[in-house]
Amino acid sequence: MARAVNRIVATGGGRAVERWLALRYLATRQSEGFVSFIAIFSLIGIALGVATLIVVLSVMGGFRASLIGRLIGMNGHIVITAKSGLLQTTPELLAALRDVPEVRAVRLSLERQALVSTPNGQTRGALLRGVRVEDLTSRDIVTRNVVHGELGAFDTRPGVVIGDQLRQSLGLRTGDKLTVATHALNASGIVAPRYSDYEILASFLTKRYEFDNVLVFLPLHTLQDDLEYDHRTVSSIDLELVDPNRAPQVAEAVRKALKRDDLKVSDWQTLNARFVGALQVERVMMFIILTLIVMVAAMNVIASFTMLVRVKRGSIAILRTMGAAPGTIVRAFFMAAAAVGVVGTLVGAALGLLVCANIAPLARLVGQIGGGSGGRAEIDFITSAPVRIQVGEILIVIAIALALSLAAAAYPAWRSTRVEPVEALRNE
């Protein structure tokens, strides 16, 4: 070792000595095989911990985005209603809403509870929603989930677009007639039923009960005429935003722009505060729990390199008697221990991103290995799991793993300075 150190010092200087010592400490030797074995498994543990953290956060982020998309897919990011009664829209009101920054679209809707029936006597409760044709065709949750018929005929003839589960429960097909029963006051002031017949133009399947089993879309002006409302009367105005996460801030801007006490402005996060809060708590807790996996692997780095310091007591003593500064020994052990953490973190990040990119084939493989006993629907639910990789989250995971690894490397490096050359050589 002495000749090797002198040769390296002569050719490369102190930094070269530190790098050479770090590589030597990491090398596997028969007498120190158990220590190196622990170091290798510490690296594997860090890699698996980082990969697991990335995969779980990405899948959870995808599911969260999917759930929120379904939650607000039929409604706006911001909903404006009248505090009492129905809302009267005016060109000035709509223009003021369109002028609010970050508002992408302004949609009108009129809702009314009704009974729908068929000639064969089937009757179901339904929620009628009158919308403009451009508002319906711009909703991805509807256009992407049409399973029968097409939306092209909407607003050109008396027709409706209904949830597919409602269509099936009524035993109807596209093109069949649907009778809608609402109520209104007659000339005598008595509530009387009102019947209207519509053709089923299309049906959609969003896989959400509250939409597929009750919702019936029909042209806004048609519902207004049937209910004897003027064409400015609506139940609500929905605003679609560029960034849904900024809904509370934009809602406050809408209130300031309108300056009307008779209107109620609500954002989707406030309307679904408990659900959104539960998702946030689950996300934070899962992050903390999975971070503990990386921390356990970092503890293994401390254990393995602390043992390595004890094994290398004689070598450290020889280096110190040759004039090596304590800082050289510290940096050598720190570089060796940190290398395990850094390599494990980078390997884990690459592995996690690889799994995220191939989550569907891997899920199908797991389903085939398991024999598919859970049913096709459950397998499809897993294989279609949305994955949302966020660069910010990945960088945070890598930063935390690196910080834990470097912190774990600091203790064995400090322990190396506690080795007294005289005592170490006496025990050799």
Tab-separated table of C-alpha atoms in Angstrom:
chain	number	residue	atom	x	y	z
A	1	MET	CA	0.000	0.000	0.000
A	2	ALA	CA	2.851	2.389	0.861
A	3	ARG	CA	4.448	2.104	-2.603
A	4	ALA	CA	1.050	2.526	-4.289
A	5	VAL	CA	0.263	5.614	-2.241
A	6	ASN	CA	3.663	7.175	-2.911
A	7	ARG	CA	3.291	6.516	-6.653
A	8	ILE	CA	-0.175	8.074	-6.774
A	9	VAL	CA	0.926	11.090	-4.749
A	10	ALA	CA	3.825	11.589	-7.132
A	11	THR	CA	1.614	11.457	-10.222
A	12	GLY	CA	-1.786	12.792	-9.188
A	13	GLY	CA	-1.665	14.522	-5.822
A	14	GLY	CA	-3.851	14.242	-2.751
A	15	ARG	CA	-7.191	14.061	-4.535
A	16	ALA	CA	-5.967	11.087	-6.532
A	17	VAL	CA	-4.986	9.370	-3.263
A	18	GLU	CA	-8.481	9.912	-1.868
A	19	ARG	CA	-10.136	8.496	-4.991
A	20	TRP	CA	-7.790	5.512	-5.006
A	21	LEU	CA	-8.447	4.788	-1.351
A	22	ALA	CA	-12.232	5.086	-1.876
A	23	LEU	CA	-12.090	2.563	-4.719
A	24	ARG	CA	-9.891	0.276	-2.644
A	25	TYR	CA	-12.336	0.405	0.273
A	26	LEU	CA	-15.184	-0.475	-2.086
A	27	ALA	CA	-13.302	-3.401	-3.657
A	28	THR	CA	-14.275	-6.872	-2.512
A	29	ARG	CA	-11.593	-8.836	-0.705
A	30	GLN	CA	-11.962	-12.249	0.836
A	31	SER	CA	-11.219	-11.071	4.365
A	32	GLU	CA	-13.702	-8.203	4.083
A	33	GLY	CA	-16.294	-9.960	1.954
A	34	PHE	CA	-19.068	-9.644	4.531
A	35	VAL	CA	-18.679	-5.844	4.695
A	36	SER	CA	-18.734	-5.527	0.919
A	37	PHE	CA	-21.750	-7.830	0.818
A	38	ILE	CA	-23.648	-5.469	3.138
A	39	ALA	CA	-22.585	-2.454	1.051
A	40	ILE	CA	-23.887	-4.082	-2.139
A	41	PHE	CA	-27.236	-4.835	-0.542
A	42	SER	CA	-27.362	-1.300	0.835
A	43	LEU	CA	-27.017	-0.051	-2.732
A	44	ILE	CA	-29.776	-2.416	-3.876
A	45	GLY	CA	-31.987	-1.276	-0.997
A	46	ILE	CA	-31.574	2.395	-1.880
A	47	ALA	CA	-32.263	1.656	-5.560
A	48	LEU	CA	-35.430	-0.303	-4.779
A	49	GLY	CA	-36.606	2.325	-2.323
A	50	VAL	CA	-36.174	5.160	-4.828
A	51	ALA	CA	-37.795	3.121	-7.621
A	52	THR	CA	-40.766	2.216	-5.411
A	53	LEU	CA	-41.209	5.825	-4.354
A	54	ILE	CA	-41.193	7.059	-7.959
A	55	VAL	CA	-43.590	4.363	-9.213
A	56	VAL	CA	-46.101	4.756	-6.388
A	57	LEU	CA	-46.115	8.560	-6.545
A	58	SER	CA	-46.518	8.504	-10.335
A	59	VAL	CA	-49.378	5.999	-10.255
A	60	MET	CA	-51.079	7.813	-7.392
A	61	GLY	CA	-50.664	11.089	-9.269
A	62	GLY	CA	-52.250	9.518	-12.330
A	63	PHE	CA	-55.187	8.154	-10.355
A	64	ARG	CA	-55.613	11.484	-8.588
A	65	ALA	CA	-55.702	13.350	-11.906
A	66	SER	CA	-58.153	10.791	-13.290
A	67	LEU	CA	-60.453	11.039	-10.271
A	68	ILE	CA	-60.393	14.816	-10.286
A	69	GLY	CA	-60.995	14.834	-14.035
A	70	ARG	CA	-64.078	12.676	-13.554
A	71	LEU	CA	-65.153	14.712	-10.564
A	72	ILE	CA	-65.180	17.997	-12.444
A	73	GLY	CA	-65.621	16.554	-15.931
A	74	MET	CA	-69.381	17.206	-16.059
A	75	ASN	CA	-69.095	20.500	-14.196
A	76	GLY	CA	-66.896	23.529	-14.398
A	77	HIS	CA	-63.790	24.333	-12.423
A	78	ILE	CA	-65.796	27.299	-11.148
A	79	VAL	CA	-69.604	27.247	-10.831
A	80	ILE	CA	-71.655	30.451	-10.686
A	81	THR	CA	-75.248	30.247	-9.448
A	82	ALA	CA	-77.879	32.643	-8.158
A	83	LYS	CA	-78.241	32.777	-4.374
A	84	SER	CA	-81.996	32.435	-4.850
A	85	GLY	CA	-83.911	31.130	-7.839
A	86	LEU	CA	-82.505	30.829	-11.332
A	87	LEU	CA	-79.769	32.843	-12.947
A	88	GLN	CA	-80.418	35.412	-15.658
A	89	THR	CA	-77.578	35.673	-18.143
A	90	THR	CA	-76.843	38.891	-19.973
A	91	PRO	CA	-74.259	39.715	-22.651
A	92	GLU	CA	-72.494	41.987	-20.155
A	93	LEU	CA	-72.251	39.194	-17.570
A	94	LEU	CA	-70.871	36.676	-20.068
A	95	ALA	CA	-68.404	39.226	-21.464
A	96	ALA	CA	-67.146	40.023	-17.949
A	97	LEU	CA	-66.568	36.327	-17.281
A	98	ARG	CA	-64.703	35.791	-20.540
A	99	ASP	CA	-62.435	38.735	-19.733
A	100	VAL	CA	-61.250	37.165	-16.452
A	101	PRO	CA	-57.658	35.929	-16.896
A	102	GLU	CA	-57.144	32.135	-17.061
A	103	VAL	CA	-60.779	31.461	-18.063
A	104	ARG	CA	-60.742	29.156	-21.095
A	105	ALA	CA	-64.473	28.589	-21.675
A	106	VAL	CA	-67.837	29.796	-20.353
A	107	ARG	CA	-70.636	27.195	-20.402
A	108	LEU	CA	-74.349	27.570	-19.634
A	109	SER	CA	-76.588	24.852	-18.218
A	110	LEU	CA	-80.182	24.484	-17.052
A	111	GLU	CA	-81.052	21.528	-14.808
A	112	ARG	CA	-84.384	20.007	-13.818
A	113	GLN	CA	-85.367	16.746	-12.122
A	114	ALA	CA	-87.709	14.642	-14.268
A	115	LEU	CA	-89.157	11.203	-14.918
A	116	VAL	CA	-88.267	9.389	-18.132
A	117	SER	CA	-90.379	6.535	-19.472
A	118	THR	CA	-90.655	4.219	-22.452
A	119	PRO	CA	-93.610	2.792	-24.414
A	120	ASN	CA	-93.110	-0.553	-22.650
A	121	GLY	CA	-93.797	1.021	-19.249
A	122	GLN	CA	-90.254	1.376	-17.862
A	123	THR	CA	-89.856	4.523	-15.732
A	124	ARG	CA	-86.764	6.027	-14.130
A	125	GLY	CA	-85.798	9.228	-12.383
A	126	ALA	CA	-83.388	11.425	-14.348
A	127	LEU	CA	-81.584	14.732	-14.233
A	128	LEU	CA	-82.217	16.833	-17.301
A	129	ARG	CA	-79.411	19.144	-18.258
A	130	GLY	CA	-79.938	21.628	-21.056
A	131	VAL	CA	-76.682	22.668	-22.691
A	132	ARG	CA	-75.546	24.384	-25.841
A	133	VAL	CA	-74.235	22.099	-28.551
A	134	GLU	CA	-70.759	23.641	-28.426
A	135	ASP	CA	-70.639	23.142	-24.668
A	136	LEU	CA	-71.530	19.460	-24.928
A	137	THR	CA	-69.135	18.654	-27.767
A	138	SER	CA	-66.284	20.404	-25.951
A	139	ARG	CA	-66.573	18.159	-22.860
A	140	ASP	CA	-63.980	15.430	-23.250
A	141	ILE	CA	-65.629	13.247	-20.617
A	142	VAL	CA	-68.650	12.944	-22.941
A	143	THR	CA	-67.068	12.965	-26.392
A	144	ARG	CA	-64.422	10.372	-25.482
A	145	ASN	CA	-66.934	8.008	-23.874
A	146	VAL	CA	-69.720	7.814	-26.453
A	147	VAL	CA	-70.548	4.112	-26.836
A	148	HIS	CA	-73.664	4.232	-29.042
A	149	GLY	CA	-74.805	6.743	-31.642
A	150	GLU	CA	-73.080	10.053	-32.344
A	151	LEU	CA	-73.249	13.638	-31.142
A	152	GLY	CA	-73.466	15.167	-34.604
A	153	ALA	CA	-77.292	15.263	-34.627
A	154	PHE	CA	-77.506	17.045	-31.267
A	155	ASP	CA	-79.374	20.342	-31.554
A	156	THR	CA	-80.517	19.629	-35.124
A	157	ARG	CA	-83.605	17.584	-34.182
A	158	PRO	CA	-85.488	16.859	-30.926
A	159	GLY	CA	-83.072	14.412	-29.405
A	160	VAL	CA	-81.196	13.629	-26.201
A	161	VAL	CA	-77.857	12.164	-25.174
A	162	ILE	CA	-78.163	9.930	-22.096
A	163	GLY	CA	-76.022	7.828	-19.795
A	164	ASP	CA	-75.590	4.291	-21.089
A	165	GLN	CA	-76.640	2.640	-17.814
A	166	LEU	CA	-79.883	4.638	-17.919
A	167	ARG	CA	-80.417	3.557	-21.530
A	168	GLN	CA	-79.881	-0.090	-20.626
A	169	SER	CA	-82.188	0.066	-17.595
A	170	LEU	CA	-84.928	1.459	-19.847
A	171	GLY	CA	-84.319	-1.229	-22.471
A	172	LEU	CA	-83.832	1.314	-25.272
A	173	ARG	CA	-81.496	1.695	-28.218
A	174	THR	CA	-80.321	4.745	-30.105
A	175	GLY	CA	-83.102	5.970	-32.341
A	176	ASP	CA	-85.865	4.910	-29.938
A	177	LYS	CA	-88.272	7.409	-28.412
A	178	LEU	CA	-87.991	8.576	-24.821
A	179	THR	CA	-90.786	10.364	-22.959
A	180	VAL	CA	-89.726	13.028	-20.481
A	181	ALA	CA	-92.196	14.116	-17.799
A	182	THR	CA	-91.633	17.428	-16.036
A	183	HIS	CA	-94.037	19.652	-14.094
A	184	ALA	CA	-95.307	23.187	-14.484
A	185	LEU	CA	-98.058	25.461	-13.172
A	186	ASN	CA	-101.149	25.601	-15.374
A	187	ALA	CA	-103.459	28.571	-15.811
A	188	SER	CA	-105.263	27.671	-12.578
A	189	GLY	CA	-102.074	27.682	-10.557
A	190	ILE	CA	-102.068	23.918	-10.143
A	191	VAL	CA	-98.958	21.839	-10.686
A	192	ALA	CA	-99.552	19.706	-13.757
A	193	PRO	CA	-97.306	17.211	-15.555
A	194	ARG	CA	-95.783	18.107	-18.902
A	195	TYR	CA	-94.761	15.395	-21.379
A	196	SER	CA	-92.262	15.650	-24.235
A	197	ASP	CA	-90.965	12.978	-26.598
A	198	TYR	CA	-87.329	12.863	-27.717
A	199	GLU	CA	-85.206	10.586	-29.847
A	200	ILE	CA	-82.155	8.975	-28.249
A	201	LEU	CA	-79.251	10.228	-30.354
A	202	ALA	CA	-76.337	8.778	-28.385
A	203	SER	CA	-75.302	7.321	-25.039
A	204	PHE	CA	-72.097	7.696	-23.040
A	205	LEU	CA	-70.369	5.563	-20.423
A	206	THR	CA	-68.063	7.407	-18.015
A	207	LYS	CA	-68.063	4.545	-15.437
A	208	ARG	CA	-69.445	6.895	-12.811
A	209	TYR	CA	-72.860	5.992	-11.440
A	210	GLU	CA	-74.045	9.544	-10.825
A	211	PHE	CA	-73.548	10.385	-14.509
A	212	ASP	CA	-74.277	7.173	-16.394
A	213	ASN	CA	-77.439	6.269	-14.497
A	214	VAL	CA	-79.298	9.600	-14.300
A	215	LEU	CA	-77.949	12.225	-16.688
A	216	VAL	CA	-79.867	13.281	-19.807
A	217	PHE	CA	-78.484	16.034	-22.055
A	218	LEU	CA	-80.788	17.990	-24.339
A	219	PRO	CA	-80.437	21.332	-26.177
A	220	LEU	CA	-80.597	24.322	-23.853
A	221	HIS	CA	-83.156	26.258	-25.857
A	222	THR	CA	-85.375	23.156	-26.108
A	223	LEU	CA	-85.494	22.691	-22.337
A	224	GLN	CA	-86.064	26.413	-21.850
A	225	ASP	CA	-89.026	26.288	-24.240
A	226	ASP	CA	-90.458	23.159	-22.598
A	227	LEU	CA	-90.262	24.764	-19.162
A	228	GLU	CA	-91.548	28.098	-20.546
A	229	TYR	CA	-88.411	29.996	-19.554
A	230	ASP	CA	-86.900	32.792	-21.596
A	231	HIS	CA	-83.616	32.044	-23.339
A	232	ARG	CA	-81.580	33.916	-20.722
A	233	THR	CA	-82.605	31.666	-17.840
A	234	VAL	CA	-80.096	29.064	-16.685
A	235	SER	CA	-79.321	27.167	-13.501
A	236	SER	CA	-75.598	27.846	-13.512
A	237	ILE	CA	-72.632	29.149	-15.462
A	238	ASP	CA	-69.593	26.857	-15.524
A	239	LEU	CA	-66.113	28.228	-16.109
A	240	GLU	CA	-63.314	26.052	-17.471
A	241	LEU	CA	-59.850	27.223	-16.475
A	242	VAL	CA	-56.430	26.881	-18.029
A	243	ASP	CA	-55.066	25.509	-14.734
A	244	PRO	CA	-57.678	23.774	-12.512
A	245	ASN	CA	-55.326	23.947	-9.511
A	246	ARG	CA	-55.698	27.722	-9.484
A	247	ALA	CA	-59.473	27.570	-9.164
A	248	PRO	CA	-59.638	29.251	-5.700
A	249	GLN	CA	-57.537	32.211	-6.872
A	250	VAL	CA	-59.495	32.613	-10.116
A	251	ALA	CA	-62.797	32.346	-8.205
A	252	GLU	CA	-61.735	35.284	-6.065
A	253	ALA	CA	-60.861	37.231	-9.224
A	254	VAL	CA	-64.329	36.440	-10.633
A	255	ARG	CA	-66.000	37.780	-7.478
A	256	LYS	CA	-64.044	41.010	-7.754
A	257	ALA	CA	-64.820	41.334	-11.472
A	258	LEU	CA	-68.584	40.770	-11.078
A	259	LYS	CA	-69.150	42.704	-7.834
A	260	ARG	CA	-72.638	41.213	-7.461
A	261	ASP	CA	-74.049	40.103	-4.136
A	262	ASP	CA	-76.829	38.066	-5.736
A	263	LEU	CA	-74.400	35.547	-7.273
A	264	LYS	CA	-72.585	32.671	-5.610
A	265	VAL	CA	-69.145	31.778	-6.983
A	266	SER	CA	-67.773	28.355	-5.953
A	267	ASP	CA	-64.643	26.526	-7.080
A	268	TRP	CA	-64.357	22.768	-7.432
A	269	GLN	CA	-61.879	22.428	-4.559
A	270	THR	CA	-64.284	24.104	-2.142
A	271	LEU	CA	-67.250	22.076	-3.398
A	272	ASN	CA	-65.283	18.829	-2.907
A	273	ALA	CA	-63.140	19.885	0.046
A	274	ARG	CA	-63.348	16.569	1.932
A	275	PHE	CA	-62.518	14.449	-1.091
A	276	VAL	CA	-59.601	16.664	-2.154
A	277	GLY	CA	-58.326	16.796	1.435
A	278	ALA	CA	-58.417	13.012	1.716
A	279	LEU	CA	-56.380	12.675	-1.488
A	280	GLN	CA	-53.799	15.155	-0.217
A	281	VAL	CA	-53.453	13.406	3.149
A	282	GLU	CA	-53.082	10.013	1.471
A	283	ARG	CA	-50.453	11.394	-0.880
A	284	VAL	CA	-48.382	12.923	1.931
A	285	MET	CA	-48.617	9.855	4.157
A	286	MET	CA	-47.635	7.508	1.330
A	287	PHE	CA	-44.637	9.721	0.563
A	288	ILE	CA	-43.516	9.629	4.198
A	289	ILE	CA	-43.974	5.871	4.519
A	290	LEU	CA	-42.062	5.106	1.339
A	291	THR	CA	-39.288	7.532	2.283
A	292	LEU	CA	-38.697	5.344	5.333
A	293	ILE	CA	-37.652	2.555	2.949
A	294	VAL	CA	-34.854	4.747	1.612
A	295	MET	CA	-33.942	5.719	5.175
A	296	VAL	CA	-33.618	2.069	6.214
A	297	ALA	CA	-31.280	1.439	3.290
A	298	ALA	CA	-29.263	4.513	4.309
A	299	MET	CA	-28.937	3.057	7.820
A	300	ASN	CA	-27.402	-0.041	6.225
A	301	VAL	CA	-24.805	2.216	4.596
A	302	ILE	CA	-23.897	3.548	8.052
A	303	ALA	CA	-23.642	0.048	9.474
A	304	SER	CA	-21.569	-1.414	6.661
A	305	PHE	CA	-19.046	1.425	6.443
A	306	THR	CA	-18.739	1.731	10.209
A	307	MET	CA	-17.751	-1.932	10.179
A	308	LEU	CA	-15.372	-1.175	7.307
A	309	VAL	CA	-13.670	1.497	9.423
A	310	ARG	CA	-13.048	-1.065	12.140
A	311	VAL	CA	-11.692	-3.566	9.607
A	312	LYS	CA	-9.388	-0.925	8.108
A	313	ARG	CA	-7.985	0.323	11.410
A	314	GLY	CA	-4.540	-1.011	10.562
A	315	SER	CA	-4.496	0.554	7.092
A	316	ILE	CA	-5.670	3.871	8.511
A	317	ALA	CA	-2.920	3.786	11.118
A	318	ILE	CA	-0.261	3.073	8.467
A	319	LEU	CA	-1.511	5.954	6.304
A	320	ARG	CA	-1.465	8.301	9.294
A	321	THR	CA	2.111	7.321	10.190
A	322	MET	CA	3.099	7.976	6.558
A	323	GLY	CA	1.871	11.552	6.964
A	324	ALA	CA	-1.630	11.318	5.539
A	325	ALA	CA	-3.808	14.104	6.930
A	326	PRO	CA	-6.996	13.174	8.802
A	327	GLY	CA	-8.947	15.049	6.117
A	328	THR	CA	-7.630	12.678	3.462
A	329	ILE	CA	-8.886	9.642	5.370
A	330	VAL	CA	-12.246	11.311	6.039
A	331	ARG	CA	-12.767	12.253	2.415
A	332	ALA	CA	-11.765	8.779	1.224
A	333	PHE	CA	-14.331	7.052	3.453
A	334	PHE	CA	-16.954	9.697	2.652
A	335	MET	CA	-16.442	9.206	-1.098
A	336	ALA	CA	-16.699	5.428	-0.726
A	337	ALA	CA	-19.911	5.544	1.328
A	338	ALA	CA	-21.443	8.334	-0.765
A	339	ALA	CA	-20.754	6.394	-3.958
A	340	VAL	CA	-23.070	3.629	-2.748
A	341	GLY	CA	-25.881	6.109	-2.123
A	342	VAL	CA	-25.398	8.085	-5.329
A	343	VAL	CA	-25.201	5.015	-7.559
A	344	GLY	CA	-28.174	3.432	-5.783
A	345	THR	CA	-30.226	6.619	-6.208
A	346	LEU	CA	-29.451	6.936	-9.929
A	347	VAL	CA	-30.124	3.247	-10.573
A	348	GLY	CA	-33.378	3.464	-8.613
A	349	ALA	CA	-34.519	6.563	-10.517
A	350	ALA	CA	-33.822	4.872	-13.853
A	351	LEU	CA	-35.598	1.696	-12.718
A	352	GLY	CA	-38.618	3.640	-11.463
A	353	LEU	CA	-39.002	5.580	-14.718
A	354	LEU	CA	-38.618	2.337	-16.688
A	355	VAL	CA	-41.406	0.680	-14.687
A	356	CYS	CA	-43.653	3.738	-15.118
A	357	ALA	CA	-43.104	3.650	-18.878
A	358	ASN	CA	-44.092	-0.048	-19.009
A	359	ILE	CA	-46.724	-0.243	-16.269
A	360	ALA	CA	-49.449	-1.668	-18.529
A	361	PRO	CA	-47.427	-4.646	-19.920
A	362	LEU	CA	-46.126	-5.408	-16.424
A	363	ALA	CA	-49.658	-5.353	-14.978
A	364	ARG	CA	-50.887	-7.679	-17.724
A	365	LEU	CA	-47.989	-10.038	-17.015
A	366	VAL	CA	-48.849	-10.078	-13.304
A	367	GLY	CA	-52.482	-10.773	-14.196
A	368	GLN	CA	-51.480	-13.698	-16.412
A	369	ILE	CA	-49.188	-15.125	-13.748
A	370	GLY	CA	-52.009	-14.831	-11.231
A	371	GLY	CA	-54.340	-16.710	-13.563
A	372	GLY	CA	-56.739	-13.793	-13.930
A	373	SER	CA	-58.826	-15.045	-11.013
A	374	GLY	CA	-59.805	-11.507	-10.114
A	375	GLY	CA	-61.933	-11.022	-13.212
A	376	ARG	CA	-61.324	-9.156	-16.408
A	377	ALA	CA	-62.709	-5.894	-15.051
A	378	GLU	CA	-60.201	-5.824	-12.184
A	379	ILE	CA	-57.309	-6.626	-14.527
A	380	ASP	CA	-58.387	-3.904	-16.963
A	381	PHE	CA	-58.597	-1.463	-14.075
A	382	ILE	CA	-54.957	-2.156	-13.192
A	383	THR	CA	-53.588	-2.318	-16.737
A	384	SER	CA	-55.269	0.970	-17.593
A	385	ALA	CA	-53.800	2.625	-14.516
A	386	PRO	CA	-52.894	6.179	-15.459
A	387	VAL	CA	-49.305	7.183	-14.749
A	388	ARG	CA	-48.500	10.834	-14.294
A	389	ILE	CA	-44.760	11.481	-14.057
A	390	GLN	CA	-44.084	14.897	-12.563
A	391	VAL	CA	-40.548	16.172	-12.953
A	392	GLY	CA	-40.763	18.118	-9.705
A	393	GLU	CA	-41.675	15.018	-7.690
A	394	ILE	CA	-38.913	12.968	-9.296
A	395	LEU	CA	-36.329	15.640	-8.468
A	396	ILE	CA	-37.573	15.808	-4.864
A	397	VAL	CA	-37.278	12.023	-4.514
A	398	ILE	CA	-33.742	12.054	-5.917
A	399	ALA	CA	-32.769	14.993	-3.700
A	400	ILE	CA	-34.094	13.287	-0.551
A	401	ALA	CA	-32.363	10.013	-1.415
A	402	LEU	CA	-29.076	11.797	-2.080
A	403	ALA	CA	-29.379	13.812	1.141
A	404	LEU	CA	-30.027	10.670	3.200
A	405	SER	CA	-27.155	8.857	1.490
A	406	LEU	CA	-24.683	11.690	2.061
A	407	ALA	CA	-25.836	12.052	5.670
A	408	ALA	CA	-25.312	8.313	6.123
A	409	ALA	CA	-21.816	8.590	4.641
A	410	ALA	CA	-20.825	11.335	7.057
A	411	TYR	CA	-20.819	9.207	10.212
A	412	PRO	CA	-18.416	6.443	9.047
A	413	ALA	CA	-16.126	9.145	7.649
A	414	TRP	CA	-16.103	10.898	11.020
A	415	ARG	CA	-15.435	7.578	12.778
A	416	SER	CA	-12.283	7.140	10.731
A	417	THR	CA	-10.781	10.217	12.435
A	418	ARG	CA	-11.204	8.535	15.842
A	419	VAL	CA	-8.643	5.848	14.962
A	420	GLU	CA	-5.408	6.455	16.887
A	421	PRO	CA	-2.387	5.127	14.919
A	422	VAL	CA	-0.547	3.878	18.007
A	423	GLU	CA	-3.518	1.978	19.432
A	424	ALA	CA	-4.446	0.551	16.050
A	425	LEU	CA	-0.918	-0.742	15.321
A	426	ARG	CA	-0.621	-2.155	18.822
A	427	ASN	CA	-3.677	-4.331	18.252
A	428	GLU	CA	-2.632	-5.506	14.802
